Amino acid sequence: MTKLLEWLLGVSLIGVAWGLVTFDLLDLRLPPVYREVAWPMPVYLLVAFGCYSLATVGFRVATFNDCEDAAKELQAQIKEAKEDLRKKGLKM
Amino acid sequence: MASRKSTKKQDQGDKYSVLLPTYNERENLPLIVWLLVKYFGDSGYDYEIIVIDDGSPDGTLQVAEQLQKIYGEDKILLRPRAKKLGLGTAYIHGIQHATGNFIFIMDADLSHHPKFIPEFIDLQKEGGYDVVSGTRYSGNGGVYGWDLRRKLISRGANFITQVLLRPGASDLTGSFRLYKKEVLESLIERCVSKGYVFQMEMIVRARQLGYSIGEVPISFVDRVYGESKLGGNEIVSFGKGLLTLFATT
């Protein structure tokens, strides 16, 4: 199963569950409070997911390691390498 | 082949072939080769470096020939091609000439530091992994030389990809990886994408085929010489590639 199909399956399962409760399709005579909670649920889920995404990406950008030391180490090694290679007869 | 230092685990007959596709890397090639020789020499593992130059007009091949004289024809192999033919075919071309049972893939522009190579090898031996991938996004991994915009795009693209594809690897577009030779061969056969997406497809397909993947945190120092590119075109083609993988894997 492709990821696309997995997603479609997941979304339709949630959609069916939501429809069943919101419109009481099976005639279960659910208390009205169920319906009131259920009908705006897709919007809540979207907003919650959006917030989670923004927070996660924001946090990861803010805590992205800046490898200053790695850059310095590399610069030093480049110098060393150039000298050594010149000694070994490399013409750059 | 006798190794310079007789440290611990090198007597298992493993050999590592490093594939270095180059295009106009005259400045960087001697430096990356020097670093590779240094770290492979220190760790004592058997290795070879395969330079696949795609007809660079700046004389990369001539520099590579000098390096071959310095370090020997058993260590530096030159497998040039007449013109720029793309990364996937460069790897295929390189593998055909590789005598190692493991293959390292890395960029020749010094953004991938050979000091991590022993860590890749140790982790592979420890877990018997089919693929070991360098990651900028977890543990002590990181980047140098990226501004806020670049970080944001990179993290955002990575997040969306993780959500859509759940690939089980934290760095999908990185190209510093160690593969078992036969695993790399079977992956390349199946991968059709270009550019950034190629690396992503490799790791996604690896997971799909049930190969095990280990990760080593790496520091990515953006190219010292030459331009690094991330424009609108790259982003659009990344998006297209992501959707293709989403619908087909």
Short mmCIF file of C-alpha atoms in Angstrom, two decimals:
data_model
loop_
_atom_site.label_atom_id
_atom_site.label_comp_id
_atom_site.label_asym_id
_atom_site.label_seq_id
_atom_site.Cartn_x
_atom_site.Cartn_y
_atom_site.Cartn_z
CA MET A 1 0.00 0.00 0.00
CA THR A 2 1.38 3.39 -0.91
CA LYS A 3 1.59 6.21 1.60
CA LEU A 4 -1.12 8.02 -0.37
CA LEU A 5 -3.52 5.10 0.09
CA GLU A 6 -2.64 4.84 3.79
CA TRP A 7 -3.54 8.49 4.20
CA LEU A 8 -6.79 8.19 2.25
CA LEU A 9 -7.76 5.17 4.34
CA GLY A 10 -6.99 6.95 7.61
CA VAL A 11 -8.85 10.11 6.60
CA SER A 12 -11.93 8.18 5.44
CA LEU A 13 -12.03 6.13 8.65
CA ILE A 14 -12.02 9.31 10.72
CA GLY A 15 -14.57 10.84 8.34
CA VAL A 16 -16.94 7.90 8.72
CA ALA A 17 -16.65 7.91 12.52
CA TRP A 18 -17.27 11.65 12.53
CA GLY A 19 -20.30 11.31 10.23
CA LEU A 20 -21.78 8.51 12.33
CA VAL A 21 -21.69 10.55 15.51
CA THR A 22 -22.53 13.97 14.08
CA PHE A 23 -25.50 12.90 11.95
CA ASP A 24 -26.38 9.84 14.05
CA LEU A 25 -26.47 7.74 10.89
CA LEU A 26 -26.98 4.46 12.75
CA ASP A 27 -29.88 5.90 14.72
CA LEU A 28 -28.21 5.15 18.05
CA ARG A 29 -30.08 8.00 19.74
CA LEU A 30 -26.83 9.39 21.16
CA PRO A 31 -27.23 12.19 23.69
CA PRO A 32 -27.10 15.58 21.93
CA VAL A 33 -23.94 16.50 23.81
CA TYR A 34 -22.03 13.91 21.71
CA ARG A 35 -23.10 15.63 18.54
CA GLU A 36 -22.17 19.06 19.86
CA VAL A 37 -18.69 17.87 20.70
CA ALA A 38 -18.25 15.92 17.47
CA TRP A 39 -19.31 18.29 14.74
CA PRO A 40 -16.50 20.89 15.07
CA MET A 41 -13.91 18.19 15.82
CA PRO A 42 -12.27 18.17 12.32
CA VAL A 43 -11.55 21.88 12.65
CA TYR A 44 -10.11 21.40 16.15
CA LEU A 45 -7.91 18.60 14.90
CA LEU A 46 -6.65 20.69 11.99
CA VAL A 47 -5.89 23.66 14.23
CA ALA A 48 -4.18 21.43 16.79
CA PHE A 49 -2.07 19.79 14.09
CA GLY A 50 -1.18 23.19 12.63
CA CYS A 51 -0.07 24.45 16.04
CA TYR A 52 1.93 21.29 16.66
CA SER A 53 3.63 21.66 13.25
CA LEU A 54 4.52 25.31 13.77
CA ALA A 55 5.80 24.66 17.28
CA THR A 56 7.87 21.68 16.19
CA VAL A 57 9.43 23.38 13.18
CA GLY A 58 10.01 26.58 15.18
CA PHE A 59 11.68 24.69 17.99
CA ARG A 60 13.86 22.72 15.60
CA VAL A 61 14.95 25.83 13.72
CA ALA A 62 15.77 27.58 17.00
CA THR A 63 17.77 24.63 18.31
CA PHE A 64 19.51 23.76 15.03
CA ASN A 65 23.15 23.17 16.00
CA ASP A 66 25.56 25.75 14.62
CA CYS A 67 28.77 23.82 14.21
CA GLU A 68 31.24 26.68 14.72
CA ASP A 69 33.90 24.34 16.05
CA ALA A 70 33.56 22.00 13.11
CA ALA A 71 34.06 24.92 10.72
CA LYS A 72 37.17 26.12 12.62
CA GLU A 73 38.59 22.61 12.76
CA LEU A 74 38.05 22.24 9.02
CA GLN A 75 39.77 25.55 8.26
CA ALA A 76 42.78 24.53 10.32
CA GLN A 77 42.94 21.15 8.61
CA ILE A 78 42.68 22.78 5.17
CA LYS A 79 45.78 24.80 5.97
CA GLU A 80 47.61 21.73 7.20
CA ALA A 81 46.51 19.72 4.16
CA LYS A 82 47.66 22.40 1.70
CA GLU A 83 51.12 22.58 3.25
CA ASP A 84 51.46 18.82 3.38
CA LEU A 85 50.26 18.39 -0.20
CA ARG A 86 52.68 21.04 -1.43
CA LYS A 87 55.53 19.17 0.27
CA LYS A 88 54.38 16.00 -1.44
CA GLY A 89 54.66 17.79 -4.79
CA LEU A 90 51.09 18.71 -5.65
CA LYS A 91 50.72 21.70 -7.94
CA MET A 92 47.44 23.42 -7.21
CA MET B 1 46.53 -5.62 2.18
CA ALA B 2 48.57 -4.62 5.24
CA SER B 3 47.30 -1.64 7.15
CA ARG B 4 49.55 0.95 8.68
CA LYS B 5 48.33 0.57 12.23
CA SER B 6 47.23 -2.73 13.60
CA THR B 7 44.31 -1.53 15.67
CA LYS B 8 41.30 -3.65 16.59
CA LYS B 9 38.78 -4.70 13.98
CA GLN B 10 40.32 -4.44 10.56
CA ASP B 11 41.14 -8.09 10.05
CA GLN B 12 37.70 -9.08 8.85
CA GLY B 13 38.48 -8.53 5.19
CA ASP B 14 36.15 -5.58 4.85
CA LYS B 15 37.08 -2.98 2.28
CA TYR B 16 35.52 0.43 1.87
CA SER B 17 35.21 2.11 -1.51
CA VAL B 18 34.58 5.85 -1.35
CA LEU B 19 32.76 7.21 -4.40
CA LEU B 20 33.53 10.85 -5.10
CA PRO B 21 31.57 12.26 -8.03
CA THR B 22 33.17 15.59 -8.96
CA TYR B 23 32.41 18.50 -11.20
CA ASN B 24 34.70 21.52 -10.94
CA GLU B 25 36.18 20.55 -7.58
CA ARG B 26 39.83 21.37 -8.33
CA GLU B 27 40.18 23.25 -5.03
CA ASN B 28 38.36 20.74 -2.87
CA LEU B 29 39.46 17.39 -4.27
CA PRO B 30 43.03 17.39 -2.89
CA LEU B 31 41.73 18.43 0.52
CA ILE B 32 38.99 15.80 0.75
CA VAL B 33 41.43 13.12 -0.44
CA TRP B 34 44.00 14.25 2.13
CA LEU B 35 41.40 14.03 4.89
CA LEU B 36 40.17 10.63 3.71
CA VAL B 37 43.71 9.25 3.67
CA LYS B 38 44.32 10.69 7.13
CA TYR B 39 41.24 9.22 8.80
CA PHE B 40 41.30 5.88 7.00
CA GLY B 41 45.02 5.64 7.75
CA ASP B 42 44.46 6.35 11.45
CA SER B 43 41.65 3.84 11.76
CA GLY B 44 43.47 1.15 9.79
CA TYR B 45 40.56 0.08 7.60
CA ASP B 46 41.22 -1.01 4.03
CA TYR B 47 39.92 1.51 1.51
CA GLU B 48 40.03 2.97 -1.97
CA ILE B 49 38.87 6.33 -3.31
CA ILE B 50 37.12 6.34 -6.67
CA VAL B 51 37.03 9.74 -8.34
CA ILE B 52 34.32 10.01 -10.97
CA ASP B 53 34.91 13.29 -12.73
CA ASP B 54 32.34 14.40 -15.26
CA GLY B 55 34.61 16.26 -17.65
CA SER B 56 35.21 19.28 -15.39
CA PRO B 57 36.54 22.21 -17.43
CA ASP B 58 38.55 23.47 -14.42
CA GLY B 59 41.09 20.64 -14.54
CA THR B 60 39.81 18.53 -11.64
CA LEU B 61 40.98 15.41 -13.44
CA GLN B 62 44.56 16.68 -13.77
CA VAL B 63 44.62 17.36 -10.03
CA ALA B 64 43.23 13.87 -9.43
CA GLU B 65 46.03 12.40 -11.55
CA GLN B 66 48.62 14.17 -9.39
CA LEU B 67 46.92 12.81 -6.27
CA GLN B 68 47.06 9.33 -7.74
CA LYS B 69 50.84 9.68 -8.15
CA ILE B 70 51.19 10.83 -4.55
CA TYR B 71 48.96 8.25 -2.86
CA GLY B 72 49.21 5.32 -5.26
CA GLU B 73 47.02 3.70 -7.89
CA ASP B 74 45.62 1.19 -5.42
CA LYS B 75 44.24 3.99 -3.23
CA ILE B 76 43.08 6.55 -5.80
CA LEU B 77 41.16 5.24 -8.79
CA LEU B 78 40.17 7.55 -11.62
CA ARG B 79 37.02 6.69 -13.51
CA PRO B 80 36.25 9.87 -15.45
CA ARG B 81 33.33 10.34 -17.82
CA ALA B 82 33.20 12.63 -20.82
CA LYS B 83 30.43 14.92 -19.63
CA LYS B 84 27.95 15.65 -16.87
CA LEU B 85 25.61 12.67 -16.72
CA GLY B 86 23.97 12.89 -13.33
CA LEU B 87 24.51 11.47 -9.87
CA GLY B 88 22.70 8.15 -10.20
CA THR B 89 24.70 7.04 -13.21
CA ALA B 90 27.90 8.32 -11.57
CA TYR B 91 27.30 5.93 -8.68
CA ILE B 92 26.54 3.04 -11.04
CA HIS B 93 29.72 3.84 -12.95
CA GLY B 94 31.71 3.98 -9.72
CA ILE B 95 30.29 0.76 -8.27
CA GLN B 96 31.28 -1.16 -11.39
CA HIS B 97 34.88 -0.40 -10.60
CA ALA B 98 34.68 -0.71 -6.82
CA THR B 99 36.53 -3.62 -5.21
CA GLY B 100 35.22 -2.96 -1.68
CA ASN B 101 32.27 -4.77 -0.13
CA PHE B 102 31.11 -1.50 1.42
CA ILE B 103 30.56 1.78 -0.40
CA PHE B 104 30.78 5.28 1.04
CA ILE B 105 28.94 8.02 -0.75
CA MET B 106 29.79 11.59 0.11
CA ASP B 107 30.16 15.04 -1.42
CA ALA B 108 33.60 16.14 -2.52
CA ASP B 109 33.00 19.76 -1.52
CA LEU B 110 34.18 19.34 2.12
CA SER B 111 30.67 19.70 3.55
CA HIS B 112 31.00 16.08 4.64
CA HIS B 113 33.97 15.56 6.93
CA PRO B 114 35.84 12.23 6.72
CA LYS B 115 36.38 12.31 10.51
CA PHE B 116 32.94 10.70 10.83
CA ILE B 117 33.89 7.70 8.72
CA PRO B 118 35.17 5.57 11.64
CA GLU B 119 31.86 6.23 13.43
CA PHE B 120 29.91 5.05 10.38
CA ILE B 121 31.99 1.88 10.21
CA ASP B 122 31.77 1.15 13.95
CA LEU B 123 27.99 1.62 13.96
CA GLN B 124 27.59 -0.57 10.90
CA LYS B 125 29.61 -3.36 12.52
CA GLU B 126 27.76 -3.00 15.81
CA GLY B 127 24.28 -3.24 14.33
CA GLY B 128 25.00 -5.06 11.08
CA TYR B 129 23.13 -2.30 9.24
CA ASP B 130 22.53 -2.38 5.49
CA VAL B 131 22.72 1.41 5.33
CA VAL B 132 24.27 3.94 7.71
CA SER B 133 23.14 7.47 7.03
CA GLY B 134 24.70 10.69 8.31
CA THR B 135 22.15 12.99 9.91
CA ARG B 136 22.23 16.73 10.47
CA TYR B 137 18.95 16.66 12.32
CA SER B 138 19.45 14.56 15.42
CA GLY B 139 21.89 14.08 18.28
CA ASN B 140 24.98 16.26 17.96
CA GLY B 141 24.38 16.73 14.25
CA GLY B 142 24.17 20.22 12.84
CA VAL B 143 25.12 22.66 10.14
CA TYR B 144 27.45 25.58 9.64
CA GLY B 145 26.97 28.51 7.29
CA TRP B 146 23.17 28.41 7.02
CA ASP B 147 21.07 31.50 7.57
CA LEU B 148 17.63 31.51 9.15
CA ARG B 149 15.83 31.15 5.81
CA ARG B 150 17.85 28.11 4.85
CA LYS B 151 17.32 26.51 8.27
CA LEU B 152 13.59 27.17 8.11
CA ILE B 153 13.20 25.69 4.63
CA SER B 154 15.31 22.70 5.58
CA ARG B 155 13.48 21.98 8.83
CA GLY B 156 10.08 22.64 7.26
CA ALA B 157 10.73 20.38 4.29
CA ASN B 158 12.06 17.69 6.60
CA PHE B 159 8.98 17.92 8.84
CA ILE B 160 6.52 17.66 5.94
CA THR B 161 8.45 14.71 4.56
CA GLN B 162 8.48 12.96 7.93
CA VAL B 163 4.71 13.43 8.25
CA LEU B 164 3.88 12.26 4.74
CA LEU B 165 6.36 9.41 4.27
CA ARG B 166 7.29 8.28 7.83
CA PRO B 167 10.61 7.01 6.45
CA GLY B 168 12.25 5.99 9.73
CA ALA B 169 15.33 8.12 9.12
CA SER B 170 15.84 11.68 10.29
CA ASP B 171 17.92 13.06 7.41
CA LEU B 172 16.48 12.19 4.02
CA THR B 173 18.24 14.62 1.72
CA GLY B 174 21.72 14.17 3.16
CA SER B 175 24.19 12.34 0.97
CA PHE B 176 26.84 11.13 3.41
CA ARG B 177 26.08 7.44 3.65
CA LEU B 178 27.61 3.99 3.95
CA TYR B 179 26.01 1.12 2.05
CA LYS B 180 26.64 -2.56 1.72
CA LYS B 181 27.66 -2.85 -1.90
CA GLU B 182 24.84 -5.17 -2.99
CA VAL B 183 22.29 -3.00 -1.16
CA LEU B 184 23.45 0.11 -2.98
CA GLU B 185 23.28 -1.72 -6.29
CA SER B 186 19.73 -2.89 -5.73
CA LEU B 187 18.64 0.58 -4.55
CA ILE B 188 20.16 2.45 -7.47
CA GLU B 189 18.41 0.11 -9.87
CA ARG B 190 15.07 1.21 -8.46
CA CYS B 191 15.65 4.94 -8.04
CA VAL B 192 14.65 7.31 -10.79
CA SER B 193 14.74 10.76 -9.14
CA LYS B 194 17.30 13.51 -9.64
CA GLY B 195 19.08 15.93 -7.31
CA TYR B 196 17.94 16.23 -3.69
CA VAL B 197 15.09 13.84 -4.29
CA PHE B 198 17.50 11.10 -5.39
CA GLN B 199 18.97 10.84 -1.87
CA MET B 200 15.49 10.88 -0.39
CA GLU B 201 14.26 8.16 -2.72
CA MET B 202 17.27 5.99 -1.85
CA ILE B 203 16.48 6.03 1.87
CA VAL B 204 12.71 5.71 1.41
CA ARG B 205 13.13 2.72 -0.88
CA ALA B 206 15.67 1.22 1.51
CA ARG B 207 13.02 1.27 4.22
CA GLN B 208 10.38 -0.05 1.83
CA LEU B 209 12.59 -3.01 0.88
CA GLY B 210 13.15 -3.80 4.54
CA TYR B 211 16.82 -2.81 4.75
CA SER B 212 18.04 -1.76 8.19
CA ILE B 213 19.19 1.84 8.59
CA GLY B 214 21.55 3.24 11.24
CA GLU B 215 22.26 6.93 11.78
CA VAL B 216 25.37 8.89 12.71
CA PRO B 217 25.01 12.56 13.68
CA ILE B 218 27.28 14.68 11.47
CA SER B 219 28.21 18.34 11.29
CA PHE B 220 27.57 19.72 7.83
CA VAL B 221 29.85 22.63 6.96
CA ASP B 222 28.41 24.28 3.89
CA ARG B 223 30.79 24.49 0.99
CA VAL B 224 33.94 26.42 1.65
CA TYR B 225 34.82 26.97 -2.00
CA GLY B 226 32.17 27.55 -4.62
CA GLU B 227 28.49 28.36 -4.43
CA SER B 228 25.89 26.41 -2.52
CA LYS B 229 22.51 26.39 -4.14
CA LEU B 230 18.98 26.45 -2.79
CA GLY B 231 16.64 28.47 -4.98
CA GLY B 232 13.02 28.37 -6.02
CA ASN B 233 13.73 25.71 -8.62
CA GLU B 234 15.21 23.33 -6.05
CA ILE B 235 12.21 23.79 -3.78
CA VAL B 236 9.71 23.15 -6.58
CA SER B 237 11.51 20.03 -7.77
CA PHE B 238 11.76 18.82 -4.18
CA GLY B 239 8.00 19.24 -3.78
CA LYS B 240 7.31 17.34 -6.99
CA GLY B 241 9.66 14.56 -5.95
CA LEU B 242 8.09 14.32 -2.53
CA LEU B 243 4.58 14.00 -4.00
CA THR B 244 5.80 11.37 -6.46
CA LEU B 245 7.26 9.30 -3.62
CA PHE B 246 4.08 9.88 -1.59
CA ALA B 247 1.96 8.40 -4.38
CA THR B 248 4.30 5.58 -5.39
CA THR B 249 5.94 4.17 -2.25
#
